[in-house]
Coordinates of C-alpha atoms in Angstrom, one line a residue:
X1 CA 74.2 91.9 104.2
X2 CA 76.5 89.5 102.3
X3 CA 79.4 90.6 104.5
X4 CA 77.5 89.2 107.5
X5 CA 76.7 86.0 105.7
X6 CA 80.4 85.6 104.8
X7 CA 81.3 86.1 108.5
X8 CA 78.7 83.6 109.6
X9 CA 80.1 81.0 107.1
X10 CA 83.3 80.8 109.2
X11 CA 82.1 81.9 112.6
X12 CA 79.4 79.3 112.8
X13 CA 82.1 76.6 112.6
X14 CA 84.6 78.4 114.8
X15 CA 82.3 79.2 117.7
X16 CA 80.9 75.7 117.9
X17 CA 84.2 73.9 117.5
X18 CA 83.2 72.3 114.2
X19 CA 86.1 73.8 112.4
X20 CA 88.5 71.5 114.3
X21 CA 86.3 68.6 113.4
X22 CA 86.4 69.7 109.7
X23 CA 90.2 69.9 109.9
X24 CA 90.3 66.5 111.5
X25 CA 88.2 65.0 108.7
X26 CA 90.1 66.9 106.0
X27 CA 93.7 67.3 107.0
X28 CA 94.5 69.5 104.0
X29 CA 93.5 72.7 105.7
X30 CA 94.3 75.1 102.8
X31 CA 92.2 73.0 100.4
X32 CA 89.3 73.0 102.8
X33 CA 89.5 76.8 103.2
X34 CA 89.9 77.2 99.4
X35 CA 86.7 75.2 99.0
X36 CA 84.9 77.3 101.7
X37 CA 86.1 80.5 99.9
X38 CA 84.9 79.1 96.5
X39 CA 81.5 78.2 97.9
X40 CA 81.0 81.5 99.7
X41 CA 82.1 83.4 96.5
X42 CA 79.8 81.3 94.3
X43 CA 76.7 81.7 96.5
X44 CA 77.3 85.4 97.0
X45 CA 77.9 86.0 93.3
X46 CA 74.7 84.1 92.5
X47 CA 72.8 86.2 95.1
X48 CA 74.4 89.4 93.7
X49 CA 73.5 88.6 90.1
X50 CA 69.9 87.7 91.1
X51 CA 69.3 90.8 93.2
X52 CA 71.0 93.2 90.7
X53 CA 69.1 91.7 87.7
X54 CA 65.7 91.6 89.4
X55 CA 66.2 95.1 90.7
X56 CA 67.2 96.5 87.3
X57 CA 64.3 94.8 85.5
X58 CA 61.7 95.7 88.1
X59 CA 62.8 99.3 88.1
X60 CA 62.5 99.3 84.4
X61 CA 59.0 97.8 84.5
X62 CA 57.9 100.4 87.1
X63 CA 59.6 103.5 85.8
X64 CA 59.7 103.0 82.0
X65 CA 56.3 104.6 81.3
X66 CA 56.9 107.6 83.4
X67 CA 60.6 108.4 82.9
X68 CA 61.3 106.7 79.5
X69 CA 63.4 103.8 81.0
X70 CA 67.0 102.9 80.7
X71 CA 68.1 100.2 78.4
X72 CA 70.8 97.7 79.4
X73 CA 72.7 99.0 76.3
X74 CA 72.7 102.6 77.7
X75 CA 76.1 103.9 78.7
X76 CA 77.1 102.7 82.1
X77 CA 74.0 100.5 82.7
X78 CA 75.7 97.1 82.1
X79 CA 78.7 98.3 84.1
X80 CA 76.5 99.3 87.1
X81 CA 74.6 96.0 86.9
X82 CA 77.9 94.0 86.9
X83 CA 79.3 96.2 89.7
X84 CA 76.2 95.7 91.8
X85 CA 76.3 92.0 91.3
X86 CA 80.0 91.7 92.2
X87 CA 79.7 93.9 95.3
X88 CA 78.0 90.9 97.0
X89 CA 80.9 88.5 96.8
X90 CA 83.4 91.2 97.7
X91 CA 81.4 91.9 100.9
X92 CA 81.1 88.2 101.6
X93 CA 84.8 87.6 101.3
X94 CA 85.6 90.6 103.6
X95 CA 83.1 89.2 106.1
X96 CA 84.7 85.8 105.9
X97 CA 88.2 87.2 106.4
X98 CA 87.2 89.4 109.4
X99 CA 85.4 86.5 110.9
X100 CA 88.4 84.3 110.5
X101 CA 90.7 86.8 112.1
X102 CA 88.5 88.1 114.9
X103 CA 86.7 84.8 115.7
X104 CA 83.9 86.5 117.7
X105 CA 80.5 87.1 116.2
X106 CA 79.5 90.4 117.7
X107 CA 83.0 91.9 117.4
X108 CA 83.2 90.8 113.8
X109 CA 79.8 92.4 112.9
X110 CA 80.8 95.7 114.6
X111 CA 84.1 95.7 112.7
X112 CA 82.4 95.0 109.4
X113 CA 80.0 97.9 110.1
X114 CA 82.8 100.2 111.0
X115 CA 85.0 99.2 108.1
X116 CA 82.4 99.1 105.3
X117 CA 80.0 101.9 106.5
X118 CA 81.5 104.2 109.0
X119 CA 84.9 104.8 107.5
X120 CA 83.5 105.9 104.1
X121 CA 81.1 108.3 105.8
X122 CA 83.9 110.1 107.7
X123 CA 86.6 110.2 105.0
X124 CA 86.6 113.4 102.9
X125 CA 88.1 113.5 99.4
X126 CA 89.5 117.1 99.7
X127 CA 93.0 116.0 100.5
X128 CA 95.2 113.5 98.7
X129 CA 95.3 111.1 101.7
X130 CA 91.5 111.3 102.2
X131 CA 90.9 110.7 98.5
X132 CA 93.2 107.6 98.5
X133 CA 91.4 106.2 101.6
X134 CA 87.9 107.0 100.1
X135 CA 88.7 105.6 96.7
X136 CA 89.9 102.4 98.3
X137 CA 86.5 101.6 99.9
X138 CA 84.3 99.1 98.1
X139 CA 81.1 101.2 98.4
X140 CA 82.8 104.2 96.9
X141 CA 84.2 102.1 94.1
X142 CA 80.7 100.8 93.4
X143 CA 79.4 104.4 93.4
X144 CA 82.1 105.4 90.9
X145 CA 81.2 102.5 88.6
X146 CA 77.7 103.8 88.6
X147 CA 78.7 107.2 87.2
X148 CA 78.7 107.8 83.5
X149 CA 81.5 109.9 82.2
X150 CA 84.4 111.6 83.9
X151 CA 84.2 113.3 87.3
X152 CA 84.8 117.1 87.3
X153 CA 85.2 119.5 90.1
X154 CA 87.1 117.2 92.4
X155 CA 90.8 117.7 93.1
X156 CA 91.4 113.9 93.2
X157 CA 88.8 112.1 91.1
X158 CA 88.6 108.3 91.0
X159 CA 88.7 106.2 87.8
X160 CA 86.7 103.3 86.5
X161 CA 89.8 101.1 86.3
X162 CA 90.7 102.1 89.9
X163 CA 87.2 101.1 91.1
X164 CA 87.5 97.7 89.5
X165 CA 90.9 97.3 91.1
X166 CA 89.4 98.1 94.5
X167 CA 87.0 95.2 94.0
X168 CA 89.9 92.9 93.0
X169 CA 92.3 93.9 95.8
X170 CA 89.7 93.6 98.6
X171 CA 88.6 90.2 97.4
X172 CA 92.2 89.0 97.0
X173 CA 93.3 90.3 100.3
X174 CA 90.3 88.8 102.1
X175 CA 91.0 85.4 100.5
X176 CA 94.7 85.6 101.4
X177 CA 93.9 86.6 105.0
X178 CA 91.6 83.6 105.4
X179 CA 94.3 81.3 103.9
X180 CA 96.9 82.6 106.3
X181 CA 95.0 83.2 109.5
X182 CA 92.9 80.1 109.9
X183 CA 95.4 77.2 109.4
X184 CA 98.0 78.7 111.7
X185 CA 95.6 79.3 114.6
X186 CA 93.2 76.4 114.6
X187 CA 95.3 73.4 115.5

């Protein structure tokens, strides 16, 4: 969902021509894009924190009596809460980057769906190449951050540090792509 919102943040200006107006009003294109990246990241992070926190505490309120509940201090609980909150800005930045590169609403949404949902479904971790591709996906990184302990029984298990690195790399590459693609194309 936040990936679509990130894409809309740039596509709404590109498709209506307002991006050129923004660039005319603020000739410092990179600074304008950096501000857009900062706003999208801040809004998506706030959204992610809100949704992850409310979800955790509502689940606790509903399930604590029947299943004993999970404390925020339990192993892996805080890590999963933070990972869930940070998945929103990563998705928003990926959407913003794809929107900046593709510049067409429907095509961007299809590409987002394929990249973030279809690729992880079809990649298998039984080969080294498949494991590398699977572990490099944001959703798989989020799933790994939700596990407590080490993974056994897989030939190429992912790591917690590697999962955090996936978040960082996807966000950084998305921001870099926006900063490179937009100023050079929108004259």
